[in-house]
mmCIF file of C-alpha atoms in Angstrom:
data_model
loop_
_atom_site.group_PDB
_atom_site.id
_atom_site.type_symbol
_atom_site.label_atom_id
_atom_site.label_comp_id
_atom_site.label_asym_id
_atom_site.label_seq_id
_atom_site.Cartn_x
_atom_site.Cartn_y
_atom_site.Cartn_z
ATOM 1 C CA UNK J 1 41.599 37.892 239.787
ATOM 2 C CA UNK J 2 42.370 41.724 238.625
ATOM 3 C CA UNK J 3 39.156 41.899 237.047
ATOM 4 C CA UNK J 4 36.919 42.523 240.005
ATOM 5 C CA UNK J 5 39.234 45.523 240.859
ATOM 6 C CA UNK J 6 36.688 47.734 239.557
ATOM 7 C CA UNK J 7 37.398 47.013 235.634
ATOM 8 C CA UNK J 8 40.770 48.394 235.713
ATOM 9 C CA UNK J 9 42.887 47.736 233.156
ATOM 10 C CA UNK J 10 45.571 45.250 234.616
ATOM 11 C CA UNK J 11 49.222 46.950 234.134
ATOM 12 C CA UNK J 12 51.930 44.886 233.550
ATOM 13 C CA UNK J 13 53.782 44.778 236.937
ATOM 14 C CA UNK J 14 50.065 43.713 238.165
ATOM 15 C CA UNK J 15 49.900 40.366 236.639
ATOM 16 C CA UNK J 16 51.485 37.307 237.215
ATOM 17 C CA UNK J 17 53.120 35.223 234.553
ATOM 18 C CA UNK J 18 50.943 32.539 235.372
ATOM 19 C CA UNK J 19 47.376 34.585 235.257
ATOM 20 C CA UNK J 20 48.965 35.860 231.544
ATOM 21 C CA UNK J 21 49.030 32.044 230.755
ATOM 22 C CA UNK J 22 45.945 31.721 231.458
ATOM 23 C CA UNK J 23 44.215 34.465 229.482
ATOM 24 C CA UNK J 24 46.264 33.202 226.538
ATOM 25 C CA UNK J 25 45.059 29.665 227.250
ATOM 26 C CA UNK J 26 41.571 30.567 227.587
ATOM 27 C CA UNK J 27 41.275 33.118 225.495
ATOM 28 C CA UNK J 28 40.574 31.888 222.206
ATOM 29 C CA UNK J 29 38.377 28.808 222.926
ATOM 30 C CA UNK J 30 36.542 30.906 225.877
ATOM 31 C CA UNK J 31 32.462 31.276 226.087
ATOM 32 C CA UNK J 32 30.973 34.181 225.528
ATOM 33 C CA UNK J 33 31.146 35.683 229.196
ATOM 34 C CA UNK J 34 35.000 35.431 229.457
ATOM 35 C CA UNK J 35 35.344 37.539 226.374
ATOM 36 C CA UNK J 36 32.613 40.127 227.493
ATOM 37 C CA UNK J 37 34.154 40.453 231.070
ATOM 38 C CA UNK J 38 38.199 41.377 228.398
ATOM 39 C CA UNK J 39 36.049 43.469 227.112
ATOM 40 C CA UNK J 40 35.274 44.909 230.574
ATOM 41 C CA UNK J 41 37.929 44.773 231.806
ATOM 42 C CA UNK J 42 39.630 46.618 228.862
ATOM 43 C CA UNK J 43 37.118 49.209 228.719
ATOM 44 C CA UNK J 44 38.849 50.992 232.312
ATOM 45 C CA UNK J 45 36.506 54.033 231.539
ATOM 46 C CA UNK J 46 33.189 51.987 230.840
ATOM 47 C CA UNK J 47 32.856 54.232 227.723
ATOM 48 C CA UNK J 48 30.943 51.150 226.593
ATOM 49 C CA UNK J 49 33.473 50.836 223.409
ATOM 50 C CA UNK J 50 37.211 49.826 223.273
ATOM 51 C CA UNK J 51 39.865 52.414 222.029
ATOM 52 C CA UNK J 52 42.523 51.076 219.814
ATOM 53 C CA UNK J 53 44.973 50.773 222.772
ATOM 54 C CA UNK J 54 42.428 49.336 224.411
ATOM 55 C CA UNK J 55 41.764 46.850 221.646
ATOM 56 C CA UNK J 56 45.304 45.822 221.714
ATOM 57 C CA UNK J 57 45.553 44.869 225.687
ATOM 58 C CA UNK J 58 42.527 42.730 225.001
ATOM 59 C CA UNK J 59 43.747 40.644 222.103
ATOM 60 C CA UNK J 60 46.940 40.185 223.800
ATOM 61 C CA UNK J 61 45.192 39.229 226.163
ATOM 62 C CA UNK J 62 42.979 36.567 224.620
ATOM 63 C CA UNK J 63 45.712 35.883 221.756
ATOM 64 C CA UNK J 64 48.539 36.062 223.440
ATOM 65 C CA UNK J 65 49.934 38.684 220.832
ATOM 66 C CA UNK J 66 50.311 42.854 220.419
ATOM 67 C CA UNK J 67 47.808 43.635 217.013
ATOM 68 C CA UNK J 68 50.160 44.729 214.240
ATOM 69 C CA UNK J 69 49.856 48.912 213.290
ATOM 70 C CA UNK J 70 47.967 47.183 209.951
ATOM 71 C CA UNK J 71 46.243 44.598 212.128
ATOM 72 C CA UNK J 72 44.793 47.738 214.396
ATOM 73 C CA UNK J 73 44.461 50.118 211.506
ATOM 74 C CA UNK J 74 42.306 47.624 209.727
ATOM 75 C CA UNK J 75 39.965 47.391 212.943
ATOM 76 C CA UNK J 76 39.732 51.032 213.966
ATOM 77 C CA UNK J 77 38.657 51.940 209.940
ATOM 78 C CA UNK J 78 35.740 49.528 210.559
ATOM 79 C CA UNK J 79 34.478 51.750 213.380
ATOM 80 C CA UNK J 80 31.542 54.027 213.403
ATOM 81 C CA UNK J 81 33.160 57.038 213.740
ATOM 82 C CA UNK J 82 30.371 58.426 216.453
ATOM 83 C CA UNK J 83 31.470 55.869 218.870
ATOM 84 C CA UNK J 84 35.036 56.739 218.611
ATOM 85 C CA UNK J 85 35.769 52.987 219.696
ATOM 86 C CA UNK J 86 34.722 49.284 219.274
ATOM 87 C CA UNK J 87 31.382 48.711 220.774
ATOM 88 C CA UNK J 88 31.067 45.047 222.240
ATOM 89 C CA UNK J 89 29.016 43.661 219.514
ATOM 90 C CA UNK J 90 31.909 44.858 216.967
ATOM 91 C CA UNK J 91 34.723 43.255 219.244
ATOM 92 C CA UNK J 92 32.841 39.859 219.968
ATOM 93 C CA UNK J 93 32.440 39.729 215.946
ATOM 94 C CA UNK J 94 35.861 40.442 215.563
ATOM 95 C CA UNK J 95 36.991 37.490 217.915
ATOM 96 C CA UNK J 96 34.824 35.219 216.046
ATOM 97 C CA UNK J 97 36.656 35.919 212.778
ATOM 98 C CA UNK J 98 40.157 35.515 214.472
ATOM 99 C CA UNK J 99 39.484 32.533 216.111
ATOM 100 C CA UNK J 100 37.951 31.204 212.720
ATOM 101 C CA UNK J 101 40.972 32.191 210.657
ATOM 102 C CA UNK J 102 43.411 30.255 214.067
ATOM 103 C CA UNK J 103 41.002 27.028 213.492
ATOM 104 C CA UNK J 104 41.305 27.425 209.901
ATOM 105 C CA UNK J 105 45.481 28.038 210.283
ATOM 106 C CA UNK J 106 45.437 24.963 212.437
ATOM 107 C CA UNK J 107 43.778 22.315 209.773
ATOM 108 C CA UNK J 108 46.019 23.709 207.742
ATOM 109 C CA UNK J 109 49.329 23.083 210.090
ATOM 110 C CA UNK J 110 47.396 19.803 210.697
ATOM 111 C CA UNK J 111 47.268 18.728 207.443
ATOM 112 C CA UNK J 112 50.889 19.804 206.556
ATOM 113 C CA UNK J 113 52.054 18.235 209.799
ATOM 114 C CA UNK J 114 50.467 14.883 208.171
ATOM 115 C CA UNK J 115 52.152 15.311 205.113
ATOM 116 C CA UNK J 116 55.891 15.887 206.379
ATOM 117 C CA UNK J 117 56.185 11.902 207.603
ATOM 118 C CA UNK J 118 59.987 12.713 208.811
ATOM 119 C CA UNK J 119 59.957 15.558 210.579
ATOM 120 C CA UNK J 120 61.454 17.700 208.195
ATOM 121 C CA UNK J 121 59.958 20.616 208.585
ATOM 122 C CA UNK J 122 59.287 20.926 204.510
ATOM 123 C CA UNK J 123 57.545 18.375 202.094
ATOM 124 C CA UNK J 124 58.885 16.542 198.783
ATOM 125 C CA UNK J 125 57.353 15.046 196.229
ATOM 126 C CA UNK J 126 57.795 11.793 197.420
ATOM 127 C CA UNK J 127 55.658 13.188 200.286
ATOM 128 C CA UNK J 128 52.932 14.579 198.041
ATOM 129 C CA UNK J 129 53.061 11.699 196.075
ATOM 130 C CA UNK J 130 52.646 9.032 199.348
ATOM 131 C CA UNK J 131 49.452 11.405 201.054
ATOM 132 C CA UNK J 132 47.729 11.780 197.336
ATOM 133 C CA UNK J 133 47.903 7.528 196.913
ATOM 134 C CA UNK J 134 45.980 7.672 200.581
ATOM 135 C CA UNK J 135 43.213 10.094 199.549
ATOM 136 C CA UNK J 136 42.898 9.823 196.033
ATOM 137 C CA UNK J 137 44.737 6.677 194.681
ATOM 138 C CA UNK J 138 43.151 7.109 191.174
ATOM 139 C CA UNK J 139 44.960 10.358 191.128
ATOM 140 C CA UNK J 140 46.890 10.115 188.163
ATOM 141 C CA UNK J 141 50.755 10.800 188.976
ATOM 142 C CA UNK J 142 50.854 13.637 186.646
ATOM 143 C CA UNK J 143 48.525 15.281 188.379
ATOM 144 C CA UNK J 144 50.420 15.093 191.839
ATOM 145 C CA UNK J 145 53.343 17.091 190.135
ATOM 146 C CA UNK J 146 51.296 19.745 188.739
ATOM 147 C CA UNK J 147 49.939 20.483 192.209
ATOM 148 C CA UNK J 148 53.171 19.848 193.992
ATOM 149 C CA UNK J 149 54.917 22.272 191.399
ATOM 150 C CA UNK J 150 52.512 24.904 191.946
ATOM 151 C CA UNK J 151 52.949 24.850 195.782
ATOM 152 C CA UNK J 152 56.422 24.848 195.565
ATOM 153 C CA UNK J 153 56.202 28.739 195.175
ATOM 154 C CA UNK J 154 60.047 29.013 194.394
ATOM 155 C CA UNK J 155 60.725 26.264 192.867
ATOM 156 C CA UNK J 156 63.209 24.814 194.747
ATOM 157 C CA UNK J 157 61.445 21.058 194.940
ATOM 158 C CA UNK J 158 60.777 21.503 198.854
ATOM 159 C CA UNK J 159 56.760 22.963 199.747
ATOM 160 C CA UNK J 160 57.647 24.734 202.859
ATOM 161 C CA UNK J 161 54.569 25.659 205.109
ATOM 162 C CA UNK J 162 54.218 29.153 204.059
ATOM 163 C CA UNK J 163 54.142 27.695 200.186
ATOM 164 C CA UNK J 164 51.475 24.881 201.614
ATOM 165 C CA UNK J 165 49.346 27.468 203.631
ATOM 166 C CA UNK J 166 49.383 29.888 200.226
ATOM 167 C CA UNK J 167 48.329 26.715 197.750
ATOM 168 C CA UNK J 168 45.807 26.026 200.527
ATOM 169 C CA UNK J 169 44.009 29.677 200.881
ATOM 170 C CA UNK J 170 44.705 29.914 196.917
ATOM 171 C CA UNK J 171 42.352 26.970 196.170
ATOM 172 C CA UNK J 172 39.846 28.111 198.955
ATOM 173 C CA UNK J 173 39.453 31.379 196.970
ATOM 174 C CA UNK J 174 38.860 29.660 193.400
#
């Protein structure tokens, strides 16, 4: 694998399709050693902290995504700015939150997936209204609508996942 080539940074043209699979499938649910030796590998001037390009290679790397310019920002404002970079410490924190946020994302997608019976790819009431009488069948009706009407951000009597995910991280915060 390119990482015992003396912690270079692997370019592009270097690695297959299938070894970028499997950093992507690995990544996220990796121990502790796979993530140090992205790190590593990332770090191609063993500065002993990751610049933000560097940063970048290694989450698509483990993510299987390029950071967004606010994504990146956000990071590199966190940094202590005698280091110049993320230190490994910083960078294994920062995985943890990501992959808790994914795991969170996925309950959610879970969840919504449950909800939307037929495959539709958005939920009803009728589908609210069928999941609430499995949890909570003492629900009153009433109360179904009022949540399904506040998840159905714009009102147009379909919850799509974006207005499920929102209602979702909405309640978490109250």
């Amino acid at each position: 694998m390119f990482l015992s080539l003396a912690g270079a940074r692997p370019r592009a043209s270097e690695v297959s399709a299938s070894e970028r699979r499997k950093w992507v499938e690995v990544g996220v649910g990796a121990p502790l050693d796979f993530h140090c030796e992205v790190f590593k590998a990332c770090d191609e001037d063993r500065k002993g902290y990751l610049s933000r390009e560097d940063f970048k290679v290694a989450i698509v790397m483990l993510f299987g995504y390029k950071p967004s310019k606010i994504e990146a920002d956000s990071v590199m404002s966190s940094v202590d700015p005698n280091t110049s970079g993320i230190s490994l410490e910083k960078f294994l924190n920062i995985l943890k939150k990501k992959k808790e946020a994914q795991l969170y994302r996925n309950e959610i997608r879970h969840i919504f997936t449950a909800f939307d019976m037929h495959y539709r790819g958005f939920l009803t009431l009728e589908d609210f209204k069928r999941a609430f009488s499995r949890v909570a069948p003492k629900l009153p009706e009433r109360t179904v609508l009022e949540v399904f009407r506040e998840a159905d951000q714009d009102s147009d009597g379909h919850v799509s996942f974006r207005d499920f995910e929102y209602a979702m991280n909405y309640g978490q915060a109250k």
